[in-house]
Short mmCIF file of C-alpha atoms in Angstrom, two decimals:
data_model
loop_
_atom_site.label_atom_id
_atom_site.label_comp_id
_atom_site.label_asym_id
_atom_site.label_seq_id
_atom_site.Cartn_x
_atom_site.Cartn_y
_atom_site.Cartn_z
CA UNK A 1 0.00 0.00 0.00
CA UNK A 2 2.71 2.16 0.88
CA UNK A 3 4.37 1.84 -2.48
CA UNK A 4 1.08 2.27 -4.72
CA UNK A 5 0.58 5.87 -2.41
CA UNK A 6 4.16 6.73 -3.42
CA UNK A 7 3.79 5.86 -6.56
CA UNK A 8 0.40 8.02 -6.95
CA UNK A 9 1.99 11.04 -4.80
CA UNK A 10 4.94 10.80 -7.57
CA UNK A 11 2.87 11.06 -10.38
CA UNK A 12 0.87 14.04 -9.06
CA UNK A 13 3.90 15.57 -8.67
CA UNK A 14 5.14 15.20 -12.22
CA UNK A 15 1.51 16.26 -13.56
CA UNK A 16 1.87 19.62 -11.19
CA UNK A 17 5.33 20.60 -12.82
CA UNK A 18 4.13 20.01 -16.10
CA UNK A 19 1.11 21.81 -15.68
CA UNK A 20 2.83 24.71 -14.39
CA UNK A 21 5.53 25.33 -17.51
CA UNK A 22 5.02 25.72 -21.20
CA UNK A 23 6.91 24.61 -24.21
CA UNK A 24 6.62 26.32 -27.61
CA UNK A 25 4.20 23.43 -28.42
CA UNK A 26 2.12 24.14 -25.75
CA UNK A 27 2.28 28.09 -26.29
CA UNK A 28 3.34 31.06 -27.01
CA UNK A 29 5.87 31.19 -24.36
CA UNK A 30 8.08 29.44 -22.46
CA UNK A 31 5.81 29.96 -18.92
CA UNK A 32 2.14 29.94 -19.23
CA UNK A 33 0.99 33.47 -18.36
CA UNK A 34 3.91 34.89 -18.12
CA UNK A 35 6.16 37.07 -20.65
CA UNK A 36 9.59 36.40 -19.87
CA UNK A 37 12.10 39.03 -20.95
CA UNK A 38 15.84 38.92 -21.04
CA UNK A 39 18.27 41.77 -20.10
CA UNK A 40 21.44 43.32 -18.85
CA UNK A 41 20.11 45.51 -16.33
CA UNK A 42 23.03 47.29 -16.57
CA UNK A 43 22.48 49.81 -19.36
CA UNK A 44 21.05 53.33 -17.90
CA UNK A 45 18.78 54.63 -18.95
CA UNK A 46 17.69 51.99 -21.33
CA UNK A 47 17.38 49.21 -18.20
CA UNK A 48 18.95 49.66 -14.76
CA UNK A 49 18.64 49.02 -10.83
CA UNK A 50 16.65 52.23 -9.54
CA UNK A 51 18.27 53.79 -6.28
CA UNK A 52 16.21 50.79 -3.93
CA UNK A 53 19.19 48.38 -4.93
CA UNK A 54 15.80 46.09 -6.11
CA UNK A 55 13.73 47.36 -8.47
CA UNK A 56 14.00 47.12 -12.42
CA UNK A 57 13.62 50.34 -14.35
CA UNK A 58 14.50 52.15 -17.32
CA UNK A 59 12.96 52.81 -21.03
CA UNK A 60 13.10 48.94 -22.44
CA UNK A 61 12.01 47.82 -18.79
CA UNK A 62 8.04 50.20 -19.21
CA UNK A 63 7.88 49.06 -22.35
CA UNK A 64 8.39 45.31 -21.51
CA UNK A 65 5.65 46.02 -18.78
CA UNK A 66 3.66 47.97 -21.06
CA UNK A 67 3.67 44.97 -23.71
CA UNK A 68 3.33 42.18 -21.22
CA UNK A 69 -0.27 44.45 -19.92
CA UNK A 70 -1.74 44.46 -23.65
CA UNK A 71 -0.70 40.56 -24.27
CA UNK A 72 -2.70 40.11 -20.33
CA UNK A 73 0.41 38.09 -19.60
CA UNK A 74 2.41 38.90 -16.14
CA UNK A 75 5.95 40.12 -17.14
CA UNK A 76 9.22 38.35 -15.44
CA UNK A 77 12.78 39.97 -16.22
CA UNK A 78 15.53 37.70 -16.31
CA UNK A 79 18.94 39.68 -15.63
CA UNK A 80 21.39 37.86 -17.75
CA UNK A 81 25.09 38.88 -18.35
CA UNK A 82 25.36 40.45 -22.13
CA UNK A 83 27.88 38.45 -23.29
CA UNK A 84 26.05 35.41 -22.45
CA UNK A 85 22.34 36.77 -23.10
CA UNK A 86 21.97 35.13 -26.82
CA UNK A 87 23.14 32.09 -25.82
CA UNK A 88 20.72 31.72 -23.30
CA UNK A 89 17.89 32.85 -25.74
CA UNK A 90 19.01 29.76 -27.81
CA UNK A 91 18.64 27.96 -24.61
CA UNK A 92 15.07 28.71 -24.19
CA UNK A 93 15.49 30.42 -20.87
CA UNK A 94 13.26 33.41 -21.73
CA UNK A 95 10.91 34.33 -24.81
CA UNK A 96 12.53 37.15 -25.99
CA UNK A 97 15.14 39.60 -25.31
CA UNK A 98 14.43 43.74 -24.89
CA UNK A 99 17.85 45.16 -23.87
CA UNK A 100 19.21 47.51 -26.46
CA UNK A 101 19.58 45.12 -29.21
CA UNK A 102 20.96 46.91 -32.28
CA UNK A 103 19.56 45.42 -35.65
CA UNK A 104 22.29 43.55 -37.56
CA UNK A 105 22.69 41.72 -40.56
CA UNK A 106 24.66 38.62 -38.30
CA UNK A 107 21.44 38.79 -35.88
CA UNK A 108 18.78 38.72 -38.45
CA UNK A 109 20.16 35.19 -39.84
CA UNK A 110 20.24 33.56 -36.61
CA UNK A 111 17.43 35.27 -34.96
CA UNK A 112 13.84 36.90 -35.36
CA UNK A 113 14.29 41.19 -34.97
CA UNK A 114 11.92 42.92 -34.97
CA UNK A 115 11.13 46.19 -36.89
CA UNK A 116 12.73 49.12 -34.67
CA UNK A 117 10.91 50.37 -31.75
CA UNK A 118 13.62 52.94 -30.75
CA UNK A 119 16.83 54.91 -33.05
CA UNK A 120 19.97 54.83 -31.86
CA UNK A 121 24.13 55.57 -33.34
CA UNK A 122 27.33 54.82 -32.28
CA UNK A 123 29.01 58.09 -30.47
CA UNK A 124 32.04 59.14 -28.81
CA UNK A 125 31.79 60.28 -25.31
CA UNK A 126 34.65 61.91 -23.26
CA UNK A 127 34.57 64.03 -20.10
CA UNK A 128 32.89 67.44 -20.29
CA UNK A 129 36.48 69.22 -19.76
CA UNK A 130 37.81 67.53 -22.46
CA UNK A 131 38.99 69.83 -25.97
CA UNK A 132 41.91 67.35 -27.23
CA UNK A 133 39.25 64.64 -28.85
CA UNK A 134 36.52 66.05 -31.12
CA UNK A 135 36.83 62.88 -33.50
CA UNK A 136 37.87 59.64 -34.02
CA UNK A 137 41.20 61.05 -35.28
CA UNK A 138 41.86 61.77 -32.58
CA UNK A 139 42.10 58.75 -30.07
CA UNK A 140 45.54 58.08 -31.20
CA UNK A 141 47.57 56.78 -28.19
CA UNK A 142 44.69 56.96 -26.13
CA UNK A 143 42.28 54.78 -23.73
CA UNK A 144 38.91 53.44 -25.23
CA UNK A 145 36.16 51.72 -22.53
CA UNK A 146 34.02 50.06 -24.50
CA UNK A 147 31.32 47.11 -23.34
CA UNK A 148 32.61 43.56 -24.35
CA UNK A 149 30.67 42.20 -26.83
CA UNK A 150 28.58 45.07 -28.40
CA UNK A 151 28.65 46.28 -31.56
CA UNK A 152 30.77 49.21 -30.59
CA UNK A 153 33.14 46.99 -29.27
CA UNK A 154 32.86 45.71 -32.95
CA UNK A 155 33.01 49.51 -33.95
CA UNK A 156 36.10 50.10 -31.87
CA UNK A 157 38.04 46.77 -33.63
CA UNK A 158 36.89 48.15 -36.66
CA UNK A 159 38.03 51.73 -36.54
CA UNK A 160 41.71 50.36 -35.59
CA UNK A 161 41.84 47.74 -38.70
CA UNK A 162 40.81 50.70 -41.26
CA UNK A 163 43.27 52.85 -40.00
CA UNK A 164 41.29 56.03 -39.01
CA UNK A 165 42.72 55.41 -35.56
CA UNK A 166 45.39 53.17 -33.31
CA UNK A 167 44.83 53.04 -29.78
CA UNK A 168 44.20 50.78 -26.74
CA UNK A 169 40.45 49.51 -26.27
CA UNK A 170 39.42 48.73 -22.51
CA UNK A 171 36.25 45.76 -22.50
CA UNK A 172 34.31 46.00 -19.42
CA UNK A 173 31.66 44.23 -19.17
CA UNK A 174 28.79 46.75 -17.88
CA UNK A 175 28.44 50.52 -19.78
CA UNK A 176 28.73 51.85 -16.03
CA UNK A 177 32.21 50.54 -15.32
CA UNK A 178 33.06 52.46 -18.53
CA UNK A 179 31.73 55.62 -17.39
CA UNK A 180 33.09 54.75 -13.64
CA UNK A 181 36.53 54.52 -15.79
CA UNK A 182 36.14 57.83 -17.21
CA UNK A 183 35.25 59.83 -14.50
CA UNK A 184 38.28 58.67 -12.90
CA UNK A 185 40.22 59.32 -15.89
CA UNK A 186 41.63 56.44 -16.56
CA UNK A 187 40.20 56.35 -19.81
CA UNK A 188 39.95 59.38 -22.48
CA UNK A 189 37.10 58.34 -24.01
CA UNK A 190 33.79 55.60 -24.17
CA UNK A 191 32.34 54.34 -27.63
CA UNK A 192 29.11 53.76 -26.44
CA UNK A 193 25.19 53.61 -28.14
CA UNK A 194 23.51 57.32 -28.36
CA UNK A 195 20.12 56.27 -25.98
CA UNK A 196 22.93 55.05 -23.22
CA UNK A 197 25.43 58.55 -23.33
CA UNK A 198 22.06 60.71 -22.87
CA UNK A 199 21.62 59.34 -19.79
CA UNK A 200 25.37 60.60 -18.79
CA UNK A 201 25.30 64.06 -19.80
CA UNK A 202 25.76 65.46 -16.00
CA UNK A 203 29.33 64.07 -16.72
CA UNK A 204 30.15 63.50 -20.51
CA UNK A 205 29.73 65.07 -23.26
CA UNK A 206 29.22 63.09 -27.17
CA UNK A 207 31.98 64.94 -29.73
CA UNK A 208 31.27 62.34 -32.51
CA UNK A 209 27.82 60.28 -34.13
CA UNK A 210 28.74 57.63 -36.63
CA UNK A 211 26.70 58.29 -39.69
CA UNK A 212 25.38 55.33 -40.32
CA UNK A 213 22.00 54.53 -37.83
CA UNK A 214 21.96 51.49 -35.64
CA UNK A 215 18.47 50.83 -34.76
CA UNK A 216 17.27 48.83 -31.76
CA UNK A 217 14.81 46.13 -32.22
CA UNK A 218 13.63 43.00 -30.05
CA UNK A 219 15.30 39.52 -30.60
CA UNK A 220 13.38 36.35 -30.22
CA UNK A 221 14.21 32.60 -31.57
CA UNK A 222 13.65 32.18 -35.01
CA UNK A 223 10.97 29.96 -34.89
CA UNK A 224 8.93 31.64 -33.03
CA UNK A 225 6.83 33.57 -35.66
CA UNK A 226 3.80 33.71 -33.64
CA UNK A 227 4.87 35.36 -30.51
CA UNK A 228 7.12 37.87 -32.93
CA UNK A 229 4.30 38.65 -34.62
CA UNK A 230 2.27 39.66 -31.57
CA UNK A 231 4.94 41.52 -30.26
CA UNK A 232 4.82 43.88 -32.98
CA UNK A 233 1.20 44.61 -32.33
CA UNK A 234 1.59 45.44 -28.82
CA UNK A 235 4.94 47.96 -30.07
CA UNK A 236 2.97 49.42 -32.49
CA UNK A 237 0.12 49.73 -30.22
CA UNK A 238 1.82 51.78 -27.60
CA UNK A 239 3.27 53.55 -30.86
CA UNK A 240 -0.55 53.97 -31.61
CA UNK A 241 -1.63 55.49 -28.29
CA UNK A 242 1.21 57.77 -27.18
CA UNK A 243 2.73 55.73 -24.66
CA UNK A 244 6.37 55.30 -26.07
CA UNK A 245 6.58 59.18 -26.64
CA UNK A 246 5.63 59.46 -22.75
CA UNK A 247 8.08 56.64 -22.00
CA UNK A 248 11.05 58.11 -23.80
CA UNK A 249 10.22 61.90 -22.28
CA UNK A 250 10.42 60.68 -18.90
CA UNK A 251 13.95 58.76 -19.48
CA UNK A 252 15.55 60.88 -22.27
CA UNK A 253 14.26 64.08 -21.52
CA UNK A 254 12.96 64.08 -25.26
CA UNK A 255 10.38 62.38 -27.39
CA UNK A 256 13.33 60.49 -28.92
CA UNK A 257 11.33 57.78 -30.86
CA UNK A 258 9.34 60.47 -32.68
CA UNK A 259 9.19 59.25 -35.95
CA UNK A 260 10.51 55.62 -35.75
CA UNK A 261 7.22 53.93 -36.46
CA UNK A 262 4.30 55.29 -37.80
CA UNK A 263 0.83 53.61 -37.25
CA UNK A 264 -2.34 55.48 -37.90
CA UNK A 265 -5.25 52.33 -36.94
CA UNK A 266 -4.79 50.52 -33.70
CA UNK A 267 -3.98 47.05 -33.76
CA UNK A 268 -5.72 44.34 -32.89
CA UNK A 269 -4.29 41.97 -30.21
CA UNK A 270 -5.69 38.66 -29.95
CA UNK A 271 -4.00 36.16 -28.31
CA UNK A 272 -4.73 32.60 -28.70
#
């Protein structure tokens, strides 16, 4: 008797877990009810740790919550290194990931990005006292912080192997260490995304934009059309009823995404 009530308890247990996760057969995501969203809550003011040591915050971080609210699915963050973030996309540890993602050819063939739901370049930051750098020119000799991993690490490599410039790039791996870096001067300058160096203006100042745009979009697994395509309703919708443009005022000081997508009839979100 005691065995058959083990037995039972045992496979009440298994039918509980199951019943309480997903797989992309089952649904859209990975854990029924939920959205789960990876970042580097790292990158101010694009996602960060507010002042409480605790709580997520930052431009993709309302968005993600805004989404997750017009899907009627609760929203979990999962903070994940950014050197190890796609890796663990591949491993199915979250549905998606919303943490400054810049479009790029190598992403699009591996994963699903989406259409851009913020702008974004490439710029040079030094301190604010700083005249001797005013271009790329002019990093010869000197100290670049970059983030390991990003595409302006990629940008730095690149600058060096076409010969515009030869100096020493720094990897950290958070933006703030960068800026920590330069504040101490003991680097002269950060190559860094646009939507992060607004958020440092009280100490930095941005003497060079590359020319070329390098917008942001939101990276899921390639197979996962469905989700994707829902995704784009609920960006669009909050493109629709003003909430990016109050989103972006509040964290950039500016409606920065003015412009970025333009959707005159509010979609329909149906979820299955």
């Amino acid at each position: 008797m005691k065995k058959i009530l083990c037995l039972l308890m045992a496979t009440l247990l298994v039918g509980l877990t199951f019943a309480g996760c997903s797989s992309k057969e089952k649904g859209l995501t990975i854990k029924e009810g939920t959205l789960t969203v990876g970042m580097e809550v790292g990158y101010p003011p694009m996602e960060y740790v507010d002042e409480d040591g605790v709580t997520y915050i930052g431009f993709d971080v309302e968005m993600a919550q805004k989404m997750a609210d017009l899907m009627g699915l609760e929203l979990e963050i999962v903070n994940t290194a950014w050197d190890g973030i796609f890796a663990a996309l591949e491993k199915g540890e979250f549905d998606m990931i919303m943490s400054s993602v810049s479009i790029t050819p190598e992403r699009q063939e591996k994963y699903i990005l989406t259409e851009p739901y913020i702008s974004n370049k490439i710029v040079l930051a030094v301190n604010n006292d700083n005249t001797a750098i005013t271009k790329l020119e002019d990093l010869n000799g000197k100290k670049v912080a970059v983030q390991t991993a990003t595409t302006s690490d990629q940008f730095a490599e690149k600058t060096i192997t076409d010969g515009i410039a030869d100096f020493e790039i720094l990897r950290y791996e958070k933006i703030t260490q960068c800026y920590d870096e330069l504040k101490l001067n003991r680097v002269d300058a950060i190559l860094v995304d646009e939507v992060v160096a607004v958020g440092y203006r009280d100490v930095s100042k941005v003497v060079w934009r590359n020319t070329e745009g390098e917008p942001m979009g939101i990276c899921l697994q390639k197979d996962n059309t469905e989700l994707a395509e829902i995704v784009e309703k609920a960006v669009d919708t909050l493109y629709y009823d003003g909430t990016v443009a109050t989103i972006a005022t509040k964290y950039f000081g500016s409606n920065v995404t003015e412009g970025v997508r333009v959707v005159t009839e509010k979609p329909v979100i149906e979820m299955p």
